[in-house]
C-alpha positions in Angstrom: 38.6 22.4 -16.3 41.1 24.5 -14.9 40.8 27.2 -17.7 37.5 28.2 -16.4 39.1 29.6 -13.5 41.5 31.7 -15.7 41.1 34.8 -13.8 42.2 38.8 -15.5 41.2 37.1 -18.9 38.1 38.2 -21.4 37.0 35.0 -22.8 35.8 35.0 -26.4 31.9 34.5 -27.2 33.0 31.0 -27.8 34.4 30.1 -24.7 32.3 31.4 -23.3 29.6 29.4 -25.0 31.4 26.3 -24.4 31.9 27.1 -20.6 28.4 27.3 -19.6 27.5 24.4 -22.5 29.7 22.5 -19.7 28.8 23.7 -16.3 25.1 23.8 -17.1 24.9 20.1 -18.2 27.6 18.4 -15.6 26.7 20.2 -12.4 26.0 17.2 -10.4 29.5 15.5 -11.8 31.4 18.9 -11.0 29.4 19.6 -7.3 33.8 18.6 -6.2 35.8 21.1 -8.6 37.5 23.9 -6.8 34.3 26.3 -6.5 31.1 25.5 -6.8 29.3 25.5 -10.2 27.6 27.8 -9.8 29.8 30.4 -8.8 31.5 29.8 -11.5 28.1 29.4 -14.3 27.4 33.3 -12.6 30.7 34.8 -13.2 30.4 33.7 -16.9 27.0 35.3 -16.9 28.1 37.7 -15.3 30.6 37.7 -19.2 27.8 36.5 -21.0 25.6 39.8 -19.8 28.9 42.0 -20.4 29.0 41.2 -24.6 24.8 41.2 -24.8 24.3 44.3 -23.6 27.4 46.8 -25.2 29.5 46.4 -21.7 32.4 44.9 -21.8 34.5 48.0 -23.6 32.5 50.4 -23.1 30.1 50.4 -26.0 28.6 47.3 -27.7 30.2 45.3 -30.2 27.7 43.5 -33.0 30.6 41.4 -33.7 30.7 39.7 -30.3 27.0 40.3 -30.3 25.6 38.0 -32.7 28.8 35.4 -32.3 27.4 35.3 -28.9 24.6 35.1 -30.4 25.1 32.1 -32.7 26.9 30.2 -30.0 24.0 30.0 -27.8 22.0 28.1 -31.0 24.4 26.6 -32.1 24.4 24.6 -28.6 20.9 25.4 -27.3 22.7 27.4 -24.2 18.9 28.5 -23.0 16.9 25.4 -23.1 19.9 24.4 -20.6 19.7 27.4 -18.5 15.6 27.5 -18.0 17.1 23.7 -16.5 18.9 24.9 -13.9 17.5 28.5 -13.3 16.3 27.5 -9.7 19.4 26.2 -8.6 21.2 29.7 -9.6 21.2 32.6 -7.1 19.2 35.7 -7.6 21.0 37.7 -9.5 22.6 34.9 -12.0 18.6 33.9 -12.8 17.6 37.7 -13.4 21.7 37.1 -15.8 19.4 34.4 -17.7 16.1 36.7 -18.2 18.5 39.4 -19.3 20.5 36.9 -22.1 16.9 35.5 -23.1 15.4 39.2 -23.9 18.8 40.1 -25.5 18.5 36.8 -27.9 14.8 37.6 -28.6 16.1 41.2 -30.0 17.8 39.6 -32.9 15.6 38.0 -35.6 16.8 34.8 -35.6 15.4 34.0 -32.4 11.5 33.2 -32.8 13.0 30.8 -35.6 15.6 29.4 -33.6 12.2 28.9 -30.5 10.1 27.6 -33.3 12.5 24.9 -33.4 12.7 24.0 -30.3 8.6 24.1 -29.1 10.8 21.7 -25.5 11.7 25.5 -25.2 8.5 26.6 -24.3 7.3 23.5 -22.3 10.4 24.4 -20.1 9.4 27.6 -19.3 5.7 27.0 -18.4 6.4 24.3 -16.4 8.9 26.4 -14.6 6.3 28.9 -14.4 5.2 28.1 -10.6 8.1 27.8 -9.2 8.3 29.6 -6.4 11.8 30.4 -6.6 12.0 31.6 -10.1 8.5 32.6 -11.9 9.4 36.2 -11.4 12.2 35.4 -14.3 9.9 32.9 -16.2 7.5 35.2 -16.3 9.2 37.9 -17.4 10.6 35.6 -19.8 7.6 33.9 -21.1 5.7 37.6 -21.6 8.9 38.5 -23.8 7.8 35.8 -25.5 4.3 37.5 -26.4 5.6 41.1 -28.0 6.7 37.6 -31.3 2.5 37.0 -32.7 4.5 33.0 -34.0 5.8 32.5 -30.8 2.1 34.1 -29.3 1.0 31.4 -31.4 2.7 28.0 -30.9 2.7 28.5 -27.0 -1.5 29.3 -26.9 -1.4 26.5 -28.6 0.3 23.8 -26.3 -1.2 21.8 -23.7 0.5 23.3 -21.2 -0.8 26.2 -21.6 -3.9 25.4 -19.7 -1.6 24.9 -16.7 -1.5 29.2 -15.8 -4.9 28.3 -14.4 -3.9 25.7 -12.2 -2.2 28.0 -10.8 -4.0 30.9 -10.9 -5.5 28.9 -8.5 -3.7 26.8 -6.2 -0.2 28.4 -5.6 0.8 31.1 -3.7 -0.9 34.7 -4.2 2.6 36.3 -5.6 2.9 33.2 -7.8 -0.4 32.7 -9.1 -1.0 36.6 -9.6 2.7 36.5 -11.5 1.0 33.6 -13.6 -1.9 35.8 -14.2 -0.2 38.4 -15.3 1.3 36.3 -18.3 -1.7 34.6 -19.0 -3.8 37.6 -19.7 -0.6 39.4 -21.2 -1.1 36.9 -24.2 -4.8 37.0 -24.3 -5.0 41.2 -24.7 -0.8 41.3 -27.0 -2.9 40.3 -29.9 -6.4 40.3 -31.0 -6.5 38.6 -34.2 -4.5 35.5 -32.0 -6.5 35.6 -29.2 -9.6 35.6 -31.1 -8.0 32.2 -32.6 -7.8 31.0 -29.3 -10.9 31.4 -28.6 -12.9 30.2 -31.4 -11.5 27.0 -31.4 -11.6 26.8 -27.5 -13.5 29.0 -26.3 -16.1 27.0 -23.9 -12.9 25.7 -21.9 -11.7 29.0 -22.1 -15.0 30.2 -19.8 -14.9 27.2 -17.8 -11.5 28.1 -16.4 -12.6 32.3 -16.4 -15.3 30.9 -14.4 -13.7 29.9 -11.7 -10.8 31.9 -11.0 -13.7 34.6 -11.4 -15.8 32.3 -7.6 -12.0 32.3 -6.3 -11.9 33.6 -3.1 -8.7 35.4 -3.8 -10.3 39.1 -4.3 -7.7 40.2 -6.3 -7.8 37.5 -8.4 -11.9 37.5 -8.6 -11.0 41.3 -9.6 -8.5 39.7 -12.2 -10.0 37.2 -13.8 -13.5 39.5 -14.3 -11.7 42.4 -15.6 -10.0 39.9 -18.8 -13.2 38.7 -18.9 -15.1 41.6 -18.8 -12.0 43.3 -21.6 -12.2 40.0 -24.2 -16.3 39.2 -24.7 -16.1 43.4 -25.3 -13.6 43.3 -27.9 -14.5 43.1 -31.6 -12.6 40.8 -32.8 -13.9 38.5 -30.4 -17.8 38.4 -31.4 -18.0 35.1 -31.8 -16.8 33.9 -28.2 -18.9 37.3 -27.0 -22.2 35.3 -28.7 -21.4 32.1 -26.6 -20.6 33.3 -23.9 -23.9 35.3 -23.1 -25.9 32.6 -24.8 -25.2 30.1 -21.8 -27.0 30.5 -18.9 -24.0 29.0 -16.6 -22.6 32.4 -17.3 -25.9 34.7 -16.4 -26.0 32.6 -13.3 -22.8 33.0 -12.2 -22.6 37.0 -13.2 -25.8 37.2 -11.3 -24.5 35.7 -8.6 -21.7 37.9 -8.4 -23.4 40.4 -8.5 -24.1 40.1 -4.3 -20.0 39.7 -3.6 -19.5 42.1 -0.9 -17.2 43.9 -3.1 -18.4 47.2 -4.3 -15.3 47.1 -6.8 -16.2 43.7 -8.2 -20.0 44.9 -7.9 -18.3 47.5 -11.1 -16.3 45.0 -12.9 -19.4 42.5 -12.8 -21.6 45.1 -13.9 -19.3 45.3 -17.3 -20.8 41.8 -17.8 -23.6 41.8 -17.2 -24.6 44.7 -19.2 -24.1 42.2 -22.3 -26.0 40.2 -21.3 -29.2 42.8 -21.1 -28.6 44.8 -23.7 -28.3 41.5 -26.6 -31.8 42.0 -28.6 -31.8 38.1 -29.0 -31.5 37.0 -26.7 -31.7 32.8 -25.9 -35.0 31.8 -24.5 -34.0 30.2 -21.4 -31.3 33.9 -20.9 -34.6 36.0 -21.0 -37.0 33.9 -18.7 -33.8 33.7 -15.6 -33.5 37.6 -16.1 -37.8 38.2 -16.3 -37.9 35.5 -13.3 -35.6 38.0 -11.5 -36.3 41.4 -12.7 -37.6 42.9 -9.2 -34.5 41.6 -7.6 -32.1 42.5 -10.6 -33.7 46.2 -10.5 -33.0 46.7 -7.0 -28.8 45.5 -6.8 -28.7 48.3 -10.0 -30.7 51.2 -8.4 -28.2 51.0 -5.9 -25.1 50.7 -7.8 -22.2 52.5 -8.0 -23.7 55.2 -5.1 -20.5 56.6 -5.0 -19.9 57.5 -8.4 -22.8 60.3 -8.8 -20.2 62.2 -11.1 -19.8 59.5 -13.7 -22.1 60.1 -15.9 -20.7 57.2 -18.8 -21.6 54.3 -15.8 -25.0 56.0 -15.2 -26.1 56.4 -18.4 -25.4 52.2 -19.2 -26.5 51.8 -15.6 -29.9 53.5 -16.3 -30.3 52.4 -19.9 -29.4 48.7 -17.9 -32.3 49.4 -16.2 -34.5 50.6 -18.8 -34.3 46.9 -20.7 -35.0 45.0 -17.0 -38.1 47.1 -16.9 -39.3 46.9 -20.5 -39.6 41.9 -19.5 -43.1 41.0 -18.8 -43.7 40.5 -14.7 -43.5 37.2 -13.2 -45.3 36.4 -10.1 -43.3 34.3 -8.6 -45.8 32.8 -5.3 -43.2 31.0 -4.5 -39.6 32.5 -3.4 -36.7 30.6 -4.1 -34.2 29.3 -1.2 -31.5 31.4 -2.6 -31.9 35.0 -3.4 -32.0 34.7 -7.0 -34.1 32.5 -9.4 -32.1 30.4 -11.4 -34.4 28.4 -13.6 -36.5 29.8 -16.3 -40.2 29.9 -15.2 -42.9 29.5 -17.7 -45.3 32.1 -16.9 -42.3 34.3 -17.5 -41.8 32.6 -21.2 -43.2 35.1 -24.5 -45.3 33.3 -26.3 -43.7 30.7 -28.8 -45.4 30.5 -32.5 -44.4 26.9 -33.9 -42.2 29.1 -36.5 -39.6 30.1 -33.3 -40.3 27.6 -31.0 -37.3 25.5 -32.2 -35.4 28.5 -31.9 -32.4 29.1 -29.1 -32.7 32.7 -30.2 -36.2 34.6 -29.3 -37.2 38.1 -28.3 -40.6 39.0 -27.7 -42.7 40.1 -30.8 -45.0 42.0 -28.2 -42.5 43.6 -26.0 -41.3 47.2 -26.3 -38.8 47.8 -29.4 -35.3 47.6 -29.8 -33.6 51.0 -28.8 -33.3 53.6 -31.6 -29.3 53.7 -31.3 -29.8 57.8 -30.1 -31.8 56.0 -26.8 -27.7 53.8 -26.4 -25.0 54.8 -24.1 -22.6 56.8 -26.2 -19.6 54.4 -24.9 -22.2 51.9 -25.6 -22.4 51.8 -29.2 -20.9 50.8 -32.1 -17.8 53.1 -33.9 -18.2 55.2 -30.7 -14.8 56.9 -29.5 -14.9 56.5 -25.8 -12.4 57.0 -24.0 -13.0 53.8 -22.4 -12.7 51.3 -25.1 -13.4 48.4 -22.6 -17.7 49.8 -22.4 -18.3 49.3 -26.4 -20.1 46.5 -27.2 -19.5 44.7 -30.9 -23.0 44.1 -32.7 -25.5 41.5 -31.9 -27.1 40.2 -34.9 -28.5 42.0 -38.2 -28.3 45.8 -38.3 -31.9 46.2 -38.0 -31.3 44.7 -34.4 -27.5 45.7 -33.3 -27.2 47.8 -29.5 
């Protein structure tokens, strides 16, 4: 092992990777060596980083960079480095993340990683570690820039660990994990739609638990992400599934009573989609009608400090008009909770035999669906609003779109 300690000699990529491989795979056996293994690994990583970033001779050397990447592939070095990441010092961890980013900028790396799925499992399992979460989170977010890697990672059972991390770990760790989770869901609308088409119900359940978090930041981030996802055009099937589920409406109505005004505003972005749906299932219609007056009271006070926000106020007034159009219900026995979560027979519109089996029902006697001119511009389809999150996907056939 004495050659590893030679000073003044610049090692070739082959020598560097060979030395790193030996140290990382024998870190416990070499604990009594002349130098601490972590110190030697840190020095070798510094040399490898200088090659990767073209700092060895003051300029980039494509041949050296290619040779370094080739040796790292051949020795599965990145896997071994991830396994010992929590034993390295702060700078060495940063160097590992830097080398990982260097590899991802090279075309063969995506194919290499797809053939080594254990890399993703190791990264996800380490994402919740208080010692290395920042480095691992950065590495995973680099993966999210590549569609093939994104699809592979999101298909893994371990991908669901992120929800546990967000719920159960200290705030700093959980917040970084949520950033990574959101990055995977936002980076590609097409891949996000694929994921939600298969996992929509499980995803909604997990997101709902985050939206009920005692942590204000987690709650607000989860609401914001869900609002963005259900209003993304590619996610229309997921959006329909979400707004037709009574438990989701009950949760959203509960959050409209949160103590935080900011939570109210984020919740409104979800609530307006339930109300704007012109083909509400009967149970959704009934609960909205039963809580008509309470909802109008909440909405009338919503955003009192945003009187100059024309887009928001247009949307708020539109939602209030839709709720006012619901039939009045005589709640002779006030419920124990602020909201009446159970459908009421009195609030249900009359049903013809032909429609009684349909899960989607709109009262034929109610006011007609608003024309496009009556809908706030930012909620119309195809409107180039500056805030794209306010756009709603199409619901139902053309005559029922909002």
